[in-house]
Short mmCIF file of C-alpha atoms in Angstrom, two decimals:
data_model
loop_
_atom_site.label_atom_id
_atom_site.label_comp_id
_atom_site.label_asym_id
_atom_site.label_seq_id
_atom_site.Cartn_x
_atom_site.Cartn_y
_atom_site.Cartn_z
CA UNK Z 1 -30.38 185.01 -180.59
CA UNK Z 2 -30.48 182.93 -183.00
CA UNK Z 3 -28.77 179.56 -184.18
CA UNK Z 4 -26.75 178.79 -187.01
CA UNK Z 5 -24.94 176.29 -188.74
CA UNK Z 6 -20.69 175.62 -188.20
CA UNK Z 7 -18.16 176.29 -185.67
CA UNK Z 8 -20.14 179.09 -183.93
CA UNK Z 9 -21.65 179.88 -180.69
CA UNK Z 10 -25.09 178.88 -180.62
CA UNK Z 11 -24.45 176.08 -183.51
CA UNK Z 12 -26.16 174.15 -181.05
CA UNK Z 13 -29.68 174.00 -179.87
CA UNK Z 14 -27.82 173.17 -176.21
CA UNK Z 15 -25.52 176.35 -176.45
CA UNK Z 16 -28.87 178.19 -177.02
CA UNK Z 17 -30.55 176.81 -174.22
CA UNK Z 18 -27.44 177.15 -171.64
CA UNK Z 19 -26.80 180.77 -172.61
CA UNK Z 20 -30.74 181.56 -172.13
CA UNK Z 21 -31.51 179.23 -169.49
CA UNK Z 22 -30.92 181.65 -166.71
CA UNK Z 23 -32.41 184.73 -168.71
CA UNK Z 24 -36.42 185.11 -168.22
CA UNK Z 25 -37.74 185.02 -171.34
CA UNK Z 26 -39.67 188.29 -171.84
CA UNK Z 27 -35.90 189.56 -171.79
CA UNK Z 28 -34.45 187.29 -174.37
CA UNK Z 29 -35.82 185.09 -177.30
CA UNK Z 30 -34.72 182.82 -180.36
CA UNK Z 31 -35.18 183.36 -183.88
CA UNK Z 32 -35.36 179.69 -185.05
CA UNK Z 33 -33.93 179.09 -188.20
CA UNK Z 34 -34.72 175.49 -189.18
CA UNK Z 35 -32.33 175.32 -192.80
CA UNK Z 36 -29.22 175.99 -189.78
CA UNK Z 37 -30.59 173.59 -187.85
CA UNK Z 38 -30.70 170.70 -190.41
CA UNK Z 39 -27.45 171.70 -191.80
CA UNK Z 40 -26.05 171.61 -188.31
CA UNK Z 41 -28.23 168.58 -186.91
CA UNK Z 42 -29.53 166.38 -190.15
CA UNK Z 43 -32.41 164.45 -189.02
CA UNK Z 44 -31.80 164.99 -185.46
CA UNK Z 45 -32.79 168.94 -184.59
CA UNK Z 46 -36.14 168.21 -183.43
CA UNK Z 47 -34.41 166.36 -180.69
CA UNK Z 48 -33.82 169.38 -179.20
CA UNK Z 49 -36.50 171.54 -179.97
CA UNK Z 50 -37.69 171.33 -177.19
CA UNK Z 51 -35.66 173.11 -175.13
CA UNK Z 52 -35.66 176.49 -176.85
CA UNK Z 53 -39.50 175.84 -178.07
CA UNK Z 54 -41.02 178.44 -175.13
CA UNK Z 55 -38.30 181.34 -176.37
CA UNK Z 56 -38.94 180.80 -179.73
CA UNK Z 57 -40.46 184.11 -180.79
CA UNK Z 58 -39.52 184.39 -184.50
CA UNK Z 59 -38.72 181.32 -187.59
CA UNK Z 60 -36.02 181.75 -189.86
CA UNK Z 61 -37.71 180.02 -193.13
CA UNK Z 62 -35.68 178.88 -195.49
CA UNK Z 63 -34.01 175.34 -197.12
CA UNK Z 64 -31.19 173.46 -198.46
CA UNK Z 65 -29.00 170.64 -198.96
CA UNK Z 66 -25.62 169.00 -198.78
CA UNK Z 67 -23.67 168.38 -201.63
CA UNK Z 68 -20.33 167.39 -202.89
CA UNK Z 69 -18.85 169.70 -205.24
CA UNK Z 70 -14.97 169.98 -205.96
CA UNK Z 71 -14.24 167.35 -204.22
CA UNK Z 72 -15.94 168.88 -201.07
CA UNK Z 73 -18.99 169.30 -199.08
CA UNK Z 74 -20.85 172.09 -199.48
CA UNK Z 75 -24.12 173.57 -198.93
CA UNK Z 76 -26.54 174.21 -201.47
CA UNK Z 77 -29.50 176.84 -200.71
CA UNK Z 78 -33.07 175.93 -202.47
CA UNK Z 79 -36.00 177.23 -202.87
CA UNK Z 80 -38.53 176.16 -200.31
CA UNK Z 81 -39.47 172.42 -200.26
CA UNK Z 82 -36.10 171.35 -202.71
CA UNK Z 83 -33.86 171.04 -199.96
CA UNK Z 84 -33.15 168.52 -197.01
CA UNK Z 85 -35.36 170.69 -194.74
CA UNK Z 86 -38.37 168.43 -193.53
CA UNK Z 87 -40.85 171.41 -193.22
CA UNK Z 88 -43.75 169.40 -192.89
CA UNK Z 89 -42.36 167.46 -189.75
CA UNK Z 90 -41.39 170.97 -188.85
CA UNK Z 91 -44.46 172.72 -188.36
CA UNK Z 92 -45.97 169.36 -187.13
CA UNK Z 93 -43.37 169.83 -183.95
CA UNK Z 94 -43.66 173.82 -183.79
CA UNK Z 95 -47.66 173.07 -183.32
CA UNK Z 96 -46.94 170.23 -180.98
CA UNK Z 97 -44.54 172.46 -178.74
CA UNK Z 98 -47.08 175.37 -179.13
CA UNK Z 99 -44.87 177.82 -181.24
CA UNK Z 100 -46.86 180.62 -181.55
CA UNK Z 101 -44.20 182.61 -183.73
CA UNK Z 102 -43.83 185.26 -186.46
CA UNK Z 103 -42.34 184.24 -189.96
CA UNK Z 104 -39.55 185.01 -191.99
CA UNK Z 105 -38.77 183.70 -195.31
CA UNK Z 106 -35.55 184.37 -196.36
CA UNK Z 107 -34.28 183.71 -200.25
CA UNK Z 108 -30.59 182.64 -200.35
CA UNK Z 109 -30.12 180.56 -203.12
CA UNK Z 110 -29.40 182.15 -206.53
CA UNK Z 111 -31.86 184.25 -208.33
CA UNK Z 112 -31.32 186.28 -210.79
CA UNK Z 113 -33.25 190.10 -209.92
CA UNK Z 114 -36.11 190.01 -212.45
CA UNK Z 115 -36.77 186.33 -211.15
CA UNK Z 116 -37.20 187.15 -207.88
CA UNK Z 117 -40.77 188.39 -207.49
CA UNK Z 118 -41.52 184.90 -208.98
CA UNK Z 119 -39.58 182.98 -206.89
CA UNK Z 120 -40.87 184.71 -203.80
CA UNK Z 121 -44.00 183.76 -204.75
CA UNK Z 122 -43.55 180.10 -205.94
CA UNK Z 123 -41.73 179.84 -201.62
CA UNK Z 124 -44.47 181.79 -200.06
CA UNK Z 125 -46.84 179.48 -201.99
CA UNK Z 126 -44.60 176.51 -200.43
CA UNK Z 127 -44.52 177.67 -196.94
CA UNK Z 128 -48.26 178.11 -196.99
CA UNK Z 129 -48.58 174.15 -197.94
CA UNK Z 130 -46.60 173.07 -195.23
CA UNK Z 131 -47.97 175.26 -192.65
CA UNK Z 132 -51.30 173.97 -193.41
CA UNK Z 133 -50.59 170.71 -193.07
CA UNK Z 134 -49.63 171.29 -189.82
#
């Protein structure tokens, strides 16, 4: 399973948790994506991290921002490390809980195809920063 931002099931780290709880957890696990959980949470995910932190098997990397355009809040995907996504307080909790999980950087915001190689690299360079600062 794995959380996401808006009026959906598992929005919340809580909905994760109850619809896992009773599951054992070779069965069932949670691809944590932490750019749904900001959106979702703001400053306050890691508040619940905890909970889902032993099911946590894969991490949704990726980052972005709120922003009002048209007179309306939107979301804005970034590259890695432009965003509202505290990635360094991030991996500082994963290692704390003991996340031992697989990654997977995802590219959402806009980039045009013969960019992309380039901007793969310039986030992979990113995410290796923050998770060695960990």
């Amino acid at each position: 399973i794995q959380n996401l931002a808006g009026r959906i099931l598992g929005a919340s780290l809580w909905e994760c948790w109850l619809l896992l709880r009773d599951l054992p957890t070779e069965a069932i696990a949670v691809q944590f994506d932490i750019r749904h959980a900001t959106i979702e949470r703001g400053l306050s995910w890691d508040d619940e991290l905890w909970l889902i932190a032993p099911r946590i098997r894969t991490l949704a990397i990726k980052d972005a921002y709120w922003a009002r355009q048209d007179d309306r809040w939107q979301v804005v995907n970034t590259p890695l490390g432009e965003g509202q996504v505290d990635l360094a307080r991030y991996f500082s909790l994963l290692a704390r809980h003991g996340v031992d999980a697989g990654l997977c950087l995802h590219v959402e915001y806009e980039v045009a195809r013969e960019r992309l190689p380039a901007a793969l690299a310039r986030d992979l360079a990113a995410l290796r920063r923050f998770e060695a600062g960990a």
